[in-house]
Amino acid sequence: MSTFAIPRSVEWRETHVTILNQQKLPTVTEYIDLHTIEDVYDAIATLKVRGAPAIGITAAYGLALAASSYDTESVDEFRRRLKQDRDYLAGARPTAVNLFWALDRLVAAVENAVSINEAKTTLIHEAIHIQVEDEDVCRRIGEHALSLFQPGDRVMTICNAGSIATARYGTALAPFYLAKEKGIELSVYALETRPVLQGARLTAWELMQAGVDVTLITDNMAAQTIKAKQINAIIVGADRIARNGDTANKIGTFGLALLAKSFGIPFYVAAPLSTIDLATKTGEDIPIEERHPDEVTHLAGVRIAPEGVHVYNPAFDVTPNELITAIITEKGIVRSNYETALPSLFAKEEHHETV
Ligand code: MRU
């Protein structure tokens, strides 16, 4: 039982979904209620809720919520509407595979439902299950990740792969919460993560709540910081891991992996199996979201670049598998040979660890 604050970002409330508005953090802590499927779509598309697992959880609740008010005459008609709404929500963001994974899991859950009432209840249970499961999964990832660090290590991260990006604990940030619980000192160096500053606004905020030692730097300070502060390792989350281990994550991750190689320090990816997409063969096949130019030309709503300037704003990049020292999942740590090792994780029995 933790005695320190680990914030949560999504809650099911029977008639609606409540989320922590991640757009407003850290200056305003605001919870908003999502009542319709359009509210859920908007919350995902505008990053009010973000981070691959949290997107999946919210979308699952959104689909269950929408389906709870269907007044179709047959279960087949119910399933047809469900698939339409599944496709609508799937359009909210393209890169994080957890969105499609969660939605498809709900659709599959009612494949054999015999009544509309049964289908409605099953969808809600499945969405709750996805969230409960993710908390456990993140804790396991944290345990595995923590085994890779020594007390006193200084670890760099980018974006926010923390508690508010998941059900709880996070992926890349989970080891820092578990270290805190066990009284192990680790220091985190968080990149601010332009353009929308998930590192500065979210990672710094949530780690500080929990009393984890965190130091904020701007993205262009990474190389100097690795050298001057003798960073021991880099750990990041993922939005989609291809079958061969190529990993899409927040823009800037690829650069950090190149720096890790150059400095001879390990580069770790921490992610649940729900982020591994065996149907995507390599990173070449991962769709990379490009977002609105305003995210680059403006900072906190204030213009910082000339009007009309050309902008390129990819939200993610792909780190090639050869730059990844290890992929840390809830089922253990995989090093190299990803092409065969990743598929075999799915067949592996759950490894219950005492914590
Ligand atoms: O655009 P975002 O903020 O949704 O991007 C999030 C990331 O890149 C995270 O690292 C990733 O989703 C993992 S969250 C556990």
XYZ file of C-alpha atoms and ligand atoms in Angstrom:
370
model
C 0.000 0.000 0.000
C 1.511 3.303 -1.089
C 1.670 6.136 1.396
C 2.370 8.709 -1.304
C 0.231 10.109 -4.111
C 0.079 8.283 -7.421
C -2.503 10.169 -9.476
C -5.140 8.429 -11.614
C -6.672 9.836 -14.762
C -9.778 7.830 -15.774
C -12.809 6.768 -13.749
C -15.996 4.918 -14.751
C -19.083 6.477 -13.135
C -21.961 4.354 -14.544
C -23.612 7.225 -16.478
C -20.393 8.862 -17.695
C -16.591 8.717 -17.641
C -14.613 11.193 -15.559
C -11.102 12.098 -16.686
C -8.331 14.277 -15.368
C -7.934 17.017 -17.981
C -4.273 16.584 -18.933
C -4.417 19.654 -21.187
C -4.700 21.919 -18.151
C -2.039 20.382 -15.892
C -0.055 21.374 -13.926
C -1.536 24.815 -13.300
C -5.148 23.632 -13.054
C -6.252 20.238 -11.690
C -9.583 19.801 -13.419
C -11.729 16.670 -13.767
C -14.209 16.603 -16.629
C -17.190 14.347 -17.280
C -17.587 12.687 -20.673
C -21.243 11.880 -21.356
C -21.279 11.058 -25.058
C -19.148 9.194 -27.567
C -18.344 12.575 -29.151
C -17.040 13.832 -25.778
C -14.789 10.769 -25.598
C -13.541 11.225 -29.172
C -12.757 14.887 -28.497
C -10.972 14.131 -25.204
C -8.674 11.656 -26.973
C -8.077 13.766 -30.094
C -7.271 16.930 -28.120
C -4.990 15.154 -25.584
C -7.234 15.780 -22.583
C -6.538 12.117 -22.036
C -3.358 10.773 -23.602
C -0.755 8.037 -23.293
C -1.387 4.729 -25.063
C -2.984 2.653 -22.240
C -5.112 5.555 -20.929
C -6.383 6.208 -24.461
C -7.379 2.531 -24.725
C -9.124 2.529 -21.340
C -11.061 5.731 -22.077
C -12.097 4.533 -25.536
C -13.325 1.247 -24.050
C -15.483 3.121 -21.544
C -16.671 5.426 -24.338
C -17.796 2.509 -26.468
C -19.517 0.779 -23.526
C -21.215 4.065 -22.636
C -22.465 4.629 -26.195
C -23.746 1.049 -26.440
C -25.592 1.336 -23.124
C -28.157 3.606 -24.805
C -28.681 1.648 -28.057
C -32.361 0.821 -28.560
C -31.849 -1.705 -31.361
C -34.371 -4.469 -31.970
C -31.929 -7.341 -32.364
C -28.494 -8.327 -31.054
C -27.219 -8.399 -34.636
C -28.307 -4.801 -35.129
C -26.680 -3.979 -31.766
C -23.390 -5.459 -33.002
C -23.614 -3.492 -36.272
C -23.987 -0.210 -34.389
C -21.200 -1.190 -32.030
C -18.851 -1.709 -34.973
C -19.793 1.700 -36.407
C -19.033 3.374 -33.081
C -15.839 1.327 -32.783
C -14.720 2.732 -36.156
C -15.639 6.262 -35.128
C -13.568 6.135 -31.920
C -10.714 4.382 -33.730
C -10.345 7.542 -35.810
C -9.459 9.701 -32.798
C -5.673 9.039 -33.030
C -3.682 6.777 -35.376
C -0.433 5.681 -33.699
C -1.105 4.169 -30.257
C -2.254 0.623 -30.941
C -3.889 0.343 -27.497
C -6.806 2.345 -28.899
C -7.634 -0.321 -31.496
C -6.667 -3.149 -29.142
C -9.154 -2.006 -26.469
C -11.983 -1.276 -28.911
C -11.553 -4.626 -30.665
C -11.481 -6.393 -27.327
C -14.905 -4.945 -26.523
C -16.316 -5.871 -29.928
C -15.003 -9.434 -29.516
C -16.473 -9.691 -26.000
C -20.042 -9.527 -27.334
C -19.529 -11.671 -30.420
C -21.572 -14.480 -28.834
C -23.972 -12.427 -26.700
C -27.536 -13.705 -26.979
C -29.399 -10.662 -25.693
C -28.981 -6.906 -25.842
C -28.963 -6.644 -22.055
C -26.248 -9.259 -21.804
C -24.202 -7.402 -24.424
C -24.542 -4.048 -22.618
C -23.436 -5.533 -19.289
C -20.581 -7.464 -20.887
C -19.200 -4.324 -22.530
C -19.095 -2.417 -19.254
C -17.464 -5.344 -17.462
C -14.883 -5.737 -20.208
C -13.966 -2.031 -20.099
C -13.597 -2.161 -16.294
C -11.527 -5.316 -16.685
C -9.158 -3.588 -19.118
C -8.524 -0.833 -16.576
C -8.101 -3.145 -13.560
C -5.803 -5.400 -15.568
C -3.672 -2.448 -16.708
C -2.883 -1.435 -13.128
C -1.584 -4.921 -12.400
C 0.317 -5.021 -15.695
C 1.998 -1.683 -14.975
C 3.076 -2.831 -11.527
C 4.676 -5.919 -13.034
C 6.447 -3.795 -15.650
C 7.708 -1.625 -12.805
C 9.096 -4.635 -10.915
C 10.940 -5.906 -13.975
C 12.243 -2.449 -14.828
C 13.427 -1.813 -11.277
C 15.604 -4.945 -11.462
C 17.644 -3.142 -14.149
C 18.565 -0.174 -11.948
C 21.020 0.268 -9.061
C 20.322 2.481 -6.031
C 21.464 5.996 -6.824
C 21.037 5.630 -10.609
C 20.208 8.703 -12.660
C 17.717 7.824 -15.382
C 16.484 9.931 -18.294
C 12.981 9.812 -19.779
C 10.878 11.661 -22.345
C 7.174 12.502 -22.590
C 4.900 11.040 -19.928
C 4.649 7.282 -19.648
C 3.411 7.659 -16.104
C 0.461 6.889 -13.894
C -1.857 9.312 -15.700
C -0.987 7.718 -19.061
C -2.194 4.320 -17.757
C -4.542 2.892 -15.115
C -1.872 3.489 -12.455
C 1.945 3.485 -11.993
C 2.699 3.998 -15.680
C 5.171 2.018 -17.751
C 8.488 3.892 -17.976
C 7.723 5.683 -14.695
C 6.518 2.600 -12.798
C 9.997 1.624 -11.515
C 10.370 5.033 -9.865
C 7.124 4.605 -7.902
C 8.120 1.096 -6.849
C 11.601 2.294 -5.892
C 9.964 4.947 -3.739
C 7.810 2.286 -2.029
C 10.918 0.207 -1.310
C 13.019 3.153 -0.134
C 15.432 2.926 -3.082
C 16.735 6.298 -4.263
C 16.617 6.907 -8.022
C 16.826 10.254 -9.801
C 14.833 11.050 -12.914
C 15.861 13.535 -15.608
C 12.726 14.456 -17.571
C 12.863 16.039 -21.017
C 10.246 18.799 -21.366
C 8.996 17.184 -24.611
C 8.082 19.864 -27.114
C 5.755 20.626 -28.714
C 3.071 20.049 -26.065
C 5.326 19.553 -23.067
C 4.137 16.270 -21.565
C 7.485 16.024 -19.738
C 7.399 19.486 -18.182
C 3.684 19.579 -17.472
C 2.876 15.952 -16.607
C 5.959 13.877 -15.731
C 7.426 16.583 -13.501
C 4.016 17.084 -11.862
C 3.214 13.454 -11.150
C 6.681 12.484 -9.928
C 6.810 15.486 -7.633
C 3.431 14.460 -6.114
C 5.003 11.158 -5.169
C 8.216 12.707 -3.871
C 10.370 11.117 -6.600
C 13.543 13.120 -7.291
C 12.937 14.691 -10.712
C 14.958 17.277 -12.632
C 13.478 18.992 -15.674
C 15.555 19.803 -18.762
C 14.658 21.070 -22.222
C 14.899 18.594 -25.088
C 18.095 20.093 -26.516
C 19.900 19.596 -23.181
C 19.833 15.791 -23.396
C 23.401 15.155 -24.630
C 24.960 17.663 -22.256
C 22.946 16.232 -19.343
C 23.913 12.616 -20.079
C 27.556 13.694 -20.024
C 27.529 16.167 -17.136
C 25.185 14.234 -14.837
C 26.504 10.777 -15.779
C 23.111 9.399 -16.707
C 23.087 5.601 -16.229
C 20.177 4.668 -18.487
C 17.290 5.968 -20.584
C 13.789 4.524 -20.218
C 10.779 5.412 -22.376
C 7.242 4.192 -23.020
C 5.771 3.139 -26.354
C 2.719 3.787 -28.504
C 3.219 0.805 -30.753
C 5.889 -1.873 -30.923
C 6.113 -3.682 -34.241
C 6.694 -7.441 -34.451
C 10.426 -6.879 -35.012
C 10.782 -4.587 -31.983
C 10.842 -1.260 -33.850
C 9.133 1.139 -31.459
C 6.983 4.215 -32.050
C 7.013 6.642 -29.150
C 6.854 10.392 -28.583
C 8.857 12.494 -31.019
C 12.418 12.803 -29.708
C 12.676 9.196 -28.535
C 14.691 8.090 -31.588
C 17.217 10.864 -30.918
C 17.592 9.704 -27.314
C 18.238 6.136 -28.497
C 21.020 7.406 -30.771
C 22.500 9.350 -27.846
C 22.338 6.252 -25.626
C 24.298 4.281 -28.232
C 26.845 7.051 -28.575
C 27.356 7.299 -24.792
C 27.282 3.508 -24.306
C 24.343 3.533 -21.879
C 21.301 1.221 -22.029
C 18.137 2.333 -23.793
C 15.016 0.627 -22.409
C 11.437 0.557 -23.712
C 8.773 -0.255 -21.086
C 5.374 -1.295 -22.437
C 2.520 -3.733 -21.885
C 1.730 -6.542 -24.332
C -1.290 -4.477 -25.398
C 1.183 -2.073 -27.049
C 2.923 -4.825 -29.019
C 1.267 -5.150 -32.412
C 2.272 -8.449 -33.994
C 0.222 -7.538 -37.076
C 2.595 -4.637 -37.775
C 5.753 -6.183 -39.218
C 8.219 -3.307 -38.866
C 8.336 0.337 -37.863
C 7.863 1.274 -41.537
C 4.247 0.104 -41.204
C 3.394 2.219 -38.142
C 1.265 5.272 -39.020
C 2.825 8.398 -37.558
C 0.361 11.042 -36.449
C 1.008 14.581 -37.668
C -0.645 17.196 -35.508
C -1.743 20.805 -35.995
C 0.986 23.361 -36.821
C -0.224 25.562 -33.943
C 1.431 23.139 -31.504
C 4.796 24.224 -32.967
C 4.121 27.885 -33.742
C 2.530 28.570 -30.356
C 3.528 28.034 -26.732
C 0.690 28.070 -24.198
C -1.484 29.875 -26.736
C 1.113 32.556 -27.508
C 2.564 32.782 -31.030
C 6.346 32.257 -31.075
C 6.953 31.844 -34.832
C 6.170 34.033 -37.836
C 2.704 33.747 -39.301
C 2.664 31.507 -42.387
C 5.902 29.612 -41.656
C 5.979 26.011 -42.954
C 5.643 23.533 -40.104
C 6.304 19.795 -39.843
C 4.790 18.343 -36.666
C 5.115 14.565 -36.334
C 3.894 13.501 -32.885
C 5.946 10.285 -32.863
C 9.106 8.742 -34.257
C 10.226 5.156 -34.656
C 13.302 3.820 -32.885
C 14.819 0.905 -34.817
C 15.077 -2.314 -32.828
C 18.887 -2.432 -32.968
C 19.038 0.684 -30.761
C 16.858 -0.877 -28.049
C 18.779 -2.643 -25.274
C 15.657 -4.313 -23.889
C 11.866 -4.214 -24.034
C 10.357 -4.503 -20.554
C 6.866 -6.027 -20.412
C 4.611 -7.459 -17.715
C 5.737 -10.918 -18.802
C 9.423 -10.208 -18.469
C 12.348 -8.523 -20.179
C 13.226 -9.245 -23.793
C 16.691 -8.470 -25.125
C 17.348 -8.730 -28.864
C 15.885 -11.344 -31.222
C 12.631 -9.429 -30.931
C 11.169 -11.016 -34.053
C 10.881 -14.370 -32.245
C 10.946 -13.215 -28.614
C 7.976 -10.836 -28.820
C 5.458 -13.338 -30.258
C 6.525 -15.920 -27.664
C 5.655 -13.499 -24.823
C 1.991 -13.846 -25.769
C 2.113 -17.587 -25.217
C 3.987 -17.284 -21.929
C 2.235 -18.018 -18.601
C 1.725 -15.048 -16.316
C 4.720 -14.790 -13.997
C 3.468 -13.916 -10.523
C 6.078 -12.131 -8.508
C 5.947 -11.351 -4.838
C 6.294 -7.644 -4.295
O 0.903 12.119 -27.632
P 0.890 11.377 -26.324
O 1.066 12.264 -25.146
O -0.336 10.485 -26.209
O 2.152 10.418 -26.405
C 2.380 9.529 -25.346
C 3.639 8.766 -25.433
O 4.398 8.890 -26.374
C 3.890 7.764 -24.331
O 5.259 7.583 -24.149
C 3.252 6.409 -24.658
O 1.916 6.560 -25.063
C 3.317 5.470 -23.513
S 2.258 5.944 -22.162
C 2.456 4.719 -20.979
